[in-house]
Amino acid sequence: MGIIIHIQQKLDQGLILKTEKYRQEKNVHHYHLKGISSDGGTEPSALVDDNGSEEDFSYEDLCQASPRYLQPGGEQLAINELISDGNVVCAEALWDHVTMDDQELGFKAGDVIQVLEASNKDWWWGRSEDKEAWFPASFVRLRVNQEELSENSSSTPSEEQDEEASQSRHRHCENKQQMRTNVIREIMDTERVYIKHLRDICEGYLRQCRKHTGMFTVAQLATIFGNIEDIYKFQRKFLKDLEKQYNKEEPHLSEIGSCFLQNQEGFAIYSEYCNNHPGACLELANLMKQGKYRHFFEACRLLQQMIDIAIDGFLLTPVQKICKYPLQLAELLKYTTQEHGDYSNIKAAYEAMKNVACLINERKRKLESIDKIARWQVSIVGWEGLDILDRSSELIHSGELTKITKQGKSQQRMFFLFDHQLVSCKKDLLRRDMLYYKGRLDMDEMELVDLGDGRDKDCNLSVKNAFKLVSRTTDEVYLFCAKKQEDKARWLQACADERRRVQEDQEMGEQPLALESGYNRCPVAPPHQSLHPIHQRHITMPTSVPQQQVFGLAEPKRKPSLFWHTFNRLTPFRK
């Protein structure tokens, strides 16, 4: 049974109370917005579509159809109950998560993460490969079908088991139909809720903002909302196409692949919105410094009966949506047999939407990386030389290596591989999250040499899991050893990826994205930093560091304490 069905059952109990709460909020706070409004009037709660008819999705209708998406905080509570009951809960990454913090889980779009704890609404604790750490909940989509079926069960030659094998295949077919039903329903339900969110943005925020010319200029609204109205118009048409192809009686027979293919070109409007989104985040951040804007946007939310999410969270939904489509289609394709009438269309739709999402994810990843590199550099004690962003715009790999000096001494160092350069840092003996700058290598001048286990002739030392970088100009040799063979393999692959990405940028004539975006140089570390070093990742940034390059992906500014997570997991009083 799909996890979404589990969550819906757990959340249905509080639906009536939640609906009543929103009604009360509307009644209590209605005066607030009227006090701000220039005309004191209110707008109807439905927008009119192209045919002149009103949208037929009221708040109550949406709650009854899909309460799990409308109740803030309810989803993670239900997920924790499932985990406590012994269920395995998996999520798929919507986009890459770039991190320089070993307490965070880095991953790429499409990676599967097992959710181990979801008590915090912003940061979840999960496992990917062999690592457990925090990751931002807004970066993932829960899988609809959590239970994997055995696809390769072989039939036995025993005649006595033929009938049992036949029954097993029949049950497998029925389960696959149910799983396809789950995915189809998720696509339909999330699409309907998405339409409501878009309507709330256009009607609840944008329409009210346009009435207040003293508070917002036309240019400001264009920056904040972009082409959201065009997206809303397009998505209404897309939903109508989906509804026509949706088989309510037997959802697994629905053939919706053609809807994506017919509207493939229309999804291109998301590119403009996503490119505009960093500027929207910056403009909103500046306005939110003033109390009147905070009160205004909150009053808009309450009057429109929106869920308890800030305006920047609503403006994020189109970016999340376009990246969620390929994950949904991939799961749908998995449970669509080749004999199904929609198989070829779903396969083509998946490839089409994956290409759209990849372009958006790539730019997001680079812009996000720029901001994190700037924050990271400020946290390094004793930084020397040029800023990282003068030449680089992306962290490719990081980890601990042992550096062997010319004299044969071993030095344990943290290395950070960026495009064009490799930075070396030393950890503080007491505060392991504090790093001291120790130097860097120009990767454009280096040649990578893989070494086998044994004695190296250049250093006359016996080495294991080693590789070296040799300078093409000075012939100087830099020898590195990893703890494990797999760590060495990751570094070799990372160095190859670094050269490939640099070459691709050169072929496309691209300069570092930080320069392209007009990103300012990193500020000099505050004078007190040498006495009281700031945390490697979650720090208070000086106001001189621009934030417009952050791709506004609602990543929480702080994650829960690792100490409290460990304490909660070990406490004997935990149920």
XYZ file of C-alpha atoms in Angstrom:
575
model
C 0.000 0.000 0.000
C 1.352 3.451 -0.861
C 2.740 5.647 1.889
C 0.519 8.514 0.782
C -2.515 6.365 1.522
C -1.108 5.641 5.007
C -0.557 9.334 5.627
C -4.019 10.251 4.404
C -5.640 7.814 6.820
C -3.689 9.275 9.736
C -4.502 12.859 8.792
C -8.201 12.427 8.061
C -8.973 12.424 11.783
C -7.983 16.077 12.211
C -9.503 17.358 8.976
C -12.683 18.875 10.433
C -10.813 20.696 13.197
C -8.251 22.036 10.719
C -10.949 23.325 8.346
C -12.747 25.038 11.235
C -9.479 26.646 12.323
C -9.016 28.265 8.912
C -12.586 29.524 8.939
C -12.009 31.110 12.335
C -8.753 32.660 11.136
C -10.577 34.225 8.241
C -13.258 35.702 10.477
C -10.807 37.008 13.075
C -8.318 38.552 10.660
C -10.623 39.814 7.941
C -10.579 43.303 9.440
C -6.790 43.422 9.316
C -6.571 43.378 5.528
C -9.524 45.721 5.181
C -7.619 48.192 7.290
C -4.716 48.040 4.850
C -6.798 47.961 1.688
C -7.325 51.245 -0.089
C -10.914 50.478 -1.005
C -11.865 48.300 1.963
C -13.459 45.823 -0.382
C -12.830 42.156 -0.800
C -12.442 40.022 -3.859
C -14.338 36.839 -4.685
C -12.462 33.686 -3.799
C -12.419 32.165 -7.267
C -10.751 33.244 -10.469
C -12.559 32.999 -13.772
C -11.084 30.722 -16.415
C -10.892 31.281 -20.143
C -14.435 30.073 -20.681
C -15.882 32.469 -18.135
C -16.652 29.815 -15.553
C -15.320 29.860 -12.037
C -12.796 27.356 -10.754
C -14.648 24.527 -9.041
C -12.063 23.736 -6.363
C -13.102 25.230 -3.016
C -10.944 24.901 0.085
C -13.256 22.278 1.541
C -13.247 20.322 -1.743
C -9.477 20.273 -1.776
C -9.329 19.168 1.856
C -11.744 16.320 1.271
C -9.993 15.228 -1.906
C -6.462 15.438 -0.565
C -6.093 16.537 3.065
C -2.534 15.306 3.360
C -1.188 18.163 1.264
C -3.035 20.929 3.096
C -2.266 20.404 6.740
C 0.997 21.970 7.840
C 3.099 19.767 10.079
C 0.827 16.764 9.695
C 2.832 14.909 7.084
C 6.039 14.553 9.064
C 4.110 13.436 12.161
C 2.446 10.703 10.130
C 5.801 9.719 8.621
C 7.308 9.370 12.087
C 4.431 7.120 13.125
C 5.096 4.902 10.120
C 8.804 4.757 10.944
C 8.036 3.963 14.594
C 5.797 1.098 13.390
C 8.800 -0.415 11.616
C 8.002 0.742 8.061
C 10.796 1.758 5.691
C 10.082 5.237 4.300
C 12.013 6.395 1.232
C 12.171 9.731 -0.539
C 13.637 10.823 -3.872
C 15.721 13.964 -4.311
C 14.040 16.678 -6.373
C 17.383 18.341 -7.027
C 21.009 18.282 -5.968
C 21.890 19.197 -2.402
C 25.292 20.860 -2.324
C 26.903 20.828 1.123
C 30.283 21.362 2.737
C 29.123 20.189 6.165
C 29.801 16.583 7.151
C 26.681 16.725 9.347
C 24.551 17.131 6.218
C 23.637 14.587 3.588
C 24.740 15.525 0.094
C 22.921 13.985 -2.855
C 22.022 14.412 -6.507
C 18.624 14.740 -8.141
C 16.914 11.368 -8.293
C 18.905 9.803 -5.448
C 16.905 7.699 -2.983
C 17.145 8.628 0.705
C 15.726 6.507 3.513
C 13.944 8.788 5.975
C 14.840 7.786 9.540
C 13.251 10.668 11.416
C 10.973 13.540 10.360
C 10.042 15.242 13.620
C 11.516 18.543 12.430
C 9.493 20.081 9.613
C 12.525 21.623 7.887
C 15.346 19.109 8.400
C 14.922 15.352 8.289
C 17.404 12.695 9.371
C 18.105 10.096 6.696
C 20.489 7.583 5.182
C 22.002 7.550 1.716
C 24.487 4.832 0.796
C 26.533 4.344 3.991
C 26.021 7.775 5.580
C 23.407 9.116 8.003
C 22.934 12.878 8.349
C 20.487 15.782 8.157
C 18.951 16.861 4.858
C 16.422 19.598 3.934
C 12.913 18.161 3.676
C 11.951 20.584 0.908
C 14.534 18.966 -1.393
C 12.794 15.585 -1.607
C 9.569 13.905 -2.674
C 8.226 10.929 -0.757
C 7.810 7.835 -2.874
C 4.190 6.875 -3.327
C 4.957 3.141 -3.297
C 7.415 2.243 -0.565
C 7.320 -1.516 -0.854
C 9.437 -3.012 -3.613
C 8.174 -6.193 -5.246
C 10.457 -8.959 -6.374
C 10.646 -8.592 -10.117
C 12.921 -11.528 -10.792
C 11.323 -14.436 -8.930
C 12.045 -17.520 -11.001
C 9.533 -20.268 -11.618
C 10.377 -23.694 -10.264
C 10.338 -26.844 -12.385
C 8.246 -28.643 -9.752
C 4.728 -29.379 -11.059
C 3.352 -29.137 -7.526
C 4.404 -25.470 -7.396
C 3.105 -24.442 -10.823
C -0.279 -23.423 -9.478
C 1.273 -21.521 -6.584
C 3.604 -19.701 -8.993
C 0.647 -18.810 -11.209
C -1.240 -17.390 -8.244
C 1.842 -15.437 -7.196
C 2.130 -13.898 -10.674
C -1.561 -13.000 -10.546
C -1.105 -11.268 -7.177
C 1.980 -9.515 -8.520
C -0.033 -8.187 -11.458
C -2.781 -6.935 -9.144
C -0.220 -5.264 -6.881
C 1.405 -3.585 -9.851
C -1.986 -2.259 -10.939
C -2.566 -0.920 -7.429
C 0.846 0.743 -7.420
C 0.124 2.350 -10.776
C -3.179 3.520 -9.337
C -1.329 5.085 -6.401
C 0.998 7.027 -8.697
C -1.831 8.180 -10.986
C -3.813 9.390 -7.992
C -0.803 11.217 -6.610
C -0.283 13.001 -9.939
C -3.929 14.022 -10.088
C -4.186 15.042 -6.429
C -0.971 17.074 -6.397
C -1.952 18.749 -9.663
C -5.275 19.890 -8.190
C -3.595 21.180 -5.044
C -0.956 22.914 -7.168
C -3.700 24.727 -9.061
C -5.075 25.962 -5.748
C -1.633 27.215 -4.704
C -1.229 29.073 -8.004
C -4.689 30.587 -7.621
C -3.822 31.653 -4.076
C -0.667 33.368 -5.313
C -2.420 35.188 -8.164
C -5.572 36.071 -6.274
C -4.504 36.192 -2.657
C -1.181 37.986 -3.122
C -0.695 39.475 -6.585
C -4.210 40.927 -6.952
C -4.039 42.551 -3.515
C -0.541 43.922 -4.197
C -1.702 45.595 -7.404
C -4.289 47.540 -5.438
C -1.600 49.116 -3.265
C 0.410 51.242 -5.661
C 1.879 53.114 -2.721
C 3.491 49.936 -1.425
C 4.521 48.171 -4.641
C 5.819 49.395 -7.973
C 5.114 47.583 -11.212
C 8.787 46.627 -11.426
C 8.747 45.164 -7.911
C 5.736 42.995 -8.666
C 7.326 41.791 -11.897
C 10.423 40.806 -9.928
C 8.543 39.057 -7.114
C 5.914 37.195 -9.132
C 7.558 36.846 -12.554
C 5.289 35.114 -15.073
C 3.254 33.297 -12.425
C -0.033 34.233 -14.134
C 1.123 32.623 -17.379
C 2.033 29.481 -15.447
C -1.377 29.483 -13.755
C -3.163 29.780 -17.101
C -1.033 27.011 -18.619
C -1.481 24.669 -15.647
C -5.284 25.054 -15.693
C -5.330 23.881 -19.290
C -2.917 21.064 -18.432
C -5.125 19.906 -15.560
C -8.182 19.868 -17.842
C -6.274 17.638 -20.256
C -5.342 15.318 -17.394
C -8.932 15.150 -16.136
C -10.120 14.071 -19.604
C -7.649 11.189 -19.629
C -8.219 10.174 -16.004
C -10.203 6.987 -15.527
C -11.961 7.487 -12.183
C -13.356 3.953 -12.004
C -10.078 2.221 -12.892
C -7.246 4.727 -12.443
C -4.559 2.213 -13.477
C -6.039 2.258 -17.000
C -5.611 6.040 -17.294
C -3.481 7.159 -20.224
C -2.007 10.541 -19.295
C 1.318 10.374 -21.165
C -0.089 12.229 -24.157
C -0.984 15.200 -21.916
C 2.693 15.797 -21.130
C 3.764 15.379 -24.752
C 1.084 17.698 -26.124
C 2.034 20.392 -23.594
C 5.781 19.806 -23.790
C 6.559 23.194 -25.323
C 4.316 24.945 -22.814
C 6.483 23.834 -19.904
C 9.246 26.072 -21.295
C 7.637 29.019 -19.462
C 9.086 27.608 -16.256
C 12.585 28.513 -17.399
C 11.781 32.229 -17.167
C 10.203 31.811 -13.745
C 13.109 29.804 -12.327
C 15.711 32.216 -13.669
C 13.767 35.095 -12.103
C 13.318 33.360 -8.751
C 16.637 34.388 -7.097
C 15.775 38.038 -7.687
C 12.311 37.451 -6.258
C 13.825 36.053 -3.057
C 16.107 39.057 -2.686
C 13.286 41.557 -3.280
C 11.049 39.805 -0.764
C 13.830 39.655 1.813
C 14.304 43.417 1.553
C 10.574 44.118 1.903
C 10.192 41.757 4.858
C 12.586 43.913 6.863
C 9.667 46.312 7.262
C 6.806 45.362 9.561
C 4.059 46.718 7.336
C 4.971 44.296 4.544
C 5.108 41.334 6.909
C 1.658 42.213 8.249
C 0.296 42.807 4.747
C 1.396 39.439 3.340
C 0.164 37.597 6.434
C -3.221 39.323 6.167
C -3.401 38.308 2.498
C -2.725 34.704 3.450
C -5.413 34.618 6.131
C -8.075 36.273 3.987
C -7.440 33.789 1.162
C -7.562 30.903 3.687
C -4.122 29.689 2.640
C -2.172 27.070 4.575
C 0.415 28.245 7.082
C 3.287 28.839 4.674
C 4.998 32.183 4.056
C 4.782 33.846 0.658
C 8.312 32.747 -0.296
C 7.208 29.150 0.270
C 4.292 29.608 -2.123
C 6.547 31.197 -4.737
C 8.818 28.164 -4.477
C 6.083 25.707 -5.520
C 6.509 26.163 -9.315
C 10.233 25.389 -9.014
C 9.458 22.293 -6.956
C 6.688 21.224 -9.312
C 8.688 21.238 -12.529
C 11.407 19.155 -10.820
C 8.848 16.728 -9.389
C 7.319 15.723 -12.745
C 10.194 13.464 -13.906
C 10.215 11.652 -10.542
C 6.484 11.018 -10.755
C 6.731 9.865 -14.359
C 9.694 7.610 -13.554
C 7.697 5.880 -10.839
C 4.670 5.653 -13.131
C 6.799 4.115 -15.881
C 8.123 1.551 -13.401
C 4.604 0.256 -12.775
C 3.412 0.491 -16.389
C 3.771 -2.729 -18.364
C 4.997 -2.609 -21.942
C 1.610 -3.964 -23.013
C -0.157 -0.971 -21.488
C -1.512 1.488 -24.048
C 0.228 4.394 -22.336
C 3.684 2.840 -22.015
C 5.358 4.517 -25.014
C 3.866 7.930 -24.216
C 4.864 7.732 -20.551
C 8.405 6.769 -21.540
C 8.653 9.695 -23.971
C 7.069 12.072 -21.446
C 9.575 11.020 -18.794
C 12.516 11.794 -21.076
C 11.012 15.146 -22.089
C 10.304 16.298 -18.534
C 13.667 15.009 -17.324
C 15.435 17.248 -19.823
C 13.434 20.274 -18.673
C 14.152 19.557 -15.011
C 17.853 18.869 -15.643
C 18.411 22.327 -17.114
C 16.691 23.967 -14.148
C 18.504 21.770 -11.627
C 21.895 22.479 -13.189
C 21.506 26.240 -12.915
C 20.020 25.925 -9.429
C 22.897 23.787 -8.305
C 25.499 26.250 -9.563
C 23.773 29.299 -8.084
C 23.276 27.527 -4.787
C 26.896 26.414 -4.831
C 28.104 29.998 -5.268
C 26.350 31.162 -2.142
C 27.589 28.238 -0.073
C 31.154 28.698 -1.292
C 31.056 32.335 -0.181
C 29.696 31.348 3.242
C 32.259 28.573 3.558
C 35.227 30.798 2.716
C 34.210 33.368 5.341
C 34.318 30.593 7.943
C 37.906 29.522 7.122
C 40.488 30.870 9.572
C 43.562 32.517 8.067
C 42.395 32.582 4.447
C 45.061 33.827 2.013
C 45.096 34.847 -1.621
C 42.268 35.214 -4.121
C 38.683 34.364 -3.328
C 37.503 30.974 -4.511
C 34.791 32.640 -6.574
C 37.370 34.564 -8.622
C 38.053 31.333 -10.522
C 35.571 28.703 -9.381
C 31.839 28.334 -8.979
C 31.307 24.748 -7.885
C 32.407 22.320 -5.197
C 32.925 18.942 -6.846
C 34.201 16.791 -3.967
C 35.567 17.039 -0.442
C 37.005 14.725 2.181
C 39.987 13.786 4.306
C 43.267 12.680 2.760
C 46.757 12.108 4.091
C 49.308 14.318 2.361
C 52.884 12.942 2.220
C 55.545 15.664 2.275
C 58.938 15.514 0.542
C 60.497 14.597 3.866
C 58.129 11.628 4.165
C 55.975 13.157 6.917
C 52.227 12.490 7.004
C 49.769 15.374 7.284
C 46.057 14.772 7.814
C 44.148 17.396 5.862
C 40.650 18.239 4.659
C 40.642 18.820 0.893
C 38.007 20.660 -1.130
C 38.058 20.151 -4.885
C 36.531 23.020 -6.867
C 36.643 23.593 -10.594
C 40.186 24.830 -11.323
C 41.604 24.436 -7.784
C 42.120 22.116 -4.814
C 42.049 23.773 -1.369
C 43.756 22.263 1.677
C 42.613 22.921 5.269
C 43.508 21.641 8.720
C 40.929 20.776 11.375
C 41.199 22.290 14.831
C 42.148 19.659 17.430
C 39.318 20.609 19.802
C 36.691 22.134 17.528
C 36.496 19.759 14.610
C 34.133 22.062 12.719
C 36.806 24.794 12.610
C 39.141 24.830 9.601
C 42.472 26.585 9.044
C 43.619 27.476 5.535
C 46.779 25.588 4.489
C 47.089 26.228 0.766
C 45.783 25.322 -2.663
C 46.822 23.710 -5.947
C 46.011 24.944 -9.445
C 44.296 21.969 -11.082
C 44.814 23.485 -14.539
C 48.549 22.913 -14.053
C 48.275 19.416 -12.588
C 48.365 15.937 -14.049
C 46.657 13.137 -12.121
C 48.591 9.878 -11.664
C 47.015 6.758 -10.183
C 49.377 4.707 -8.008
C 49.252 1.026 -7.204
C 49.863 -0.233 -3.686
C 53.558 -0.623 -2.957
C 56.703 1.504 -3.071
C 56.576 4.815 -4.949
C 59.841 5.568 -6.747
C 59.483 9.372 -6.547
C 59.057 9.473 -2.756
C 60.776 6.149 -2.037
C 57.915 5.269 0.312
C 55.545 2.356 0.596
C 52.020 3.647 -0.065
C 48.461 2.294 -0.128
C 45.302 3.754 -1.708
C 47.474 6.522 -3.141
C 47.502 8.914 -6.080
C 49.553 11.960 -6.923
C 49.325 15.271 -8.706
C 52.312 16.322 -10.796
C 52.852 19.933 -11.833
C 53.330 20.299 -15.578
C 55.411 23.478 -15.140
C 57.676 22.640 -12.177
C 57.481 18.806 -12.118
C 56.742 19.051 -8.391
C 54.962 15.986 -7.022
C 52.117 15.993 -4.469
C 51.333 12.595 -2.957
C 48.002 11.740 -1.315
C 46.699 8.616 0.446
C 43.065 7.745 1.175
C 41.869 5.610 4.084
C 39.958 3.160 1.914
C 40.110 1.972 -1.681
C 36.588 3.289 -2.327
C 37.622 6.736 -1.019
C 40.498 6.783 -3.478
C 38.131 5.760 -6.297
C 35.829 8.690 -5.429
C 38.740 11.127 -5.571
C 39.948 9.793 -8.914
C 36.435 10.107 -10.331
C 36.059 13.607 -8.855
C 39.315 14.763 -10.475
C 38.121 13.399 -13.815
C 34.767 15.174 -13.359
C 36.585 18.422 -12.563
C 38.576 18.299 -15.806
C 35.470 17.390 -17.808
C 33.428 20.256 -16.387
C 36.218 22.767 -16.973
C 36.509 21.594 -20.576
C 32.761 21.844 -21.100
C 32.754 25.405 -19.756
C 35.625 26.340 -22.051
C 33.892 24.845 -25.090
C 30.729 26.790 -24.283
C 32.739 29.954 -23.668
C 31.368 30.288 -20.126
C 33.044 32.339 -17.435
C 32.507 31.499 -13.762
C 28.838 31.891 -12.951
C 29.701 34.134 -10.012
C 31.232 36.681 -12.399
C 28.361 36.292 -14.838
C 25.907 37.060 -12.039
C 27.906 40.022 -10.766
C 28.679 38.332 -7.470
C 30.784 40.527 -5.190
C 34.062 39.401 -3.691
C 33.929 37.595 -0.376
C 34.233 40.013 2.548
C 37.242 39.995 4.813
C 36.617 37.915 7.920
C 35.671 39.988 10.980
C 38.642 40.864 13.242
C 37.272 38.757 16.107
C 37.072 35.618 14.001
C 40.531 34.402 14.987
C 39.437 34.450 18.625
C 35.905 33.149 18.210
C 35.685 31.262 14.897
C 32.232 31.003 13.459
C 30.631 27.689 12.547
C 31.716 26.187 9.274
C 28.273 26.271 7.707
C 25.398 27.933 9.534
C 26.719 31.398 10.209
C 25.403 34.931 10.368
C 26.559 36.540 7.158
C 27.890 40.112 7.024
C 25.451 42.377 5.230
C 28.024 42.988 2.507
C 27.607 39.440 1.174
C 24.874 39.496 -1.480
C 22.124 36.891 -1.248
C 20.527 37.271 -4.681
C 22.414 34.303 -6.044
C 20.769 31.914 -3.595
C 18.313 29.955 -5.689
C 15.603 30.520 -3.094
C 14.916 26.864 -2.478
C 13.587 27.319 1.049
C 16.500 25.484 2.617
C 16.254 26.111 6.356
C 18.903 28.401 7.797
C 19.570 26.105 10.751
C 19.274 22.393 11.241
C 18.586 20.600 14.538
C 21.463 19.912 16.880
C 23.246 16.612 16.273
C 23.557 16.230 20.063
C 19.810 16.324 20.603
C 19.221 13.947 17.722
C 21.638 11.414 19.240
C 20.203 11.961 22.717
C 16.645 11.376 21.490
C 17.651 8.193 19.672
C 19.377 6.737 22.720
C 17.066 7.847 25.534
C 15.363 4.887 27.293
C 12.224 6.957 27.836
C 11.449 7.203 24.163
C 8.381 5.208 23.203
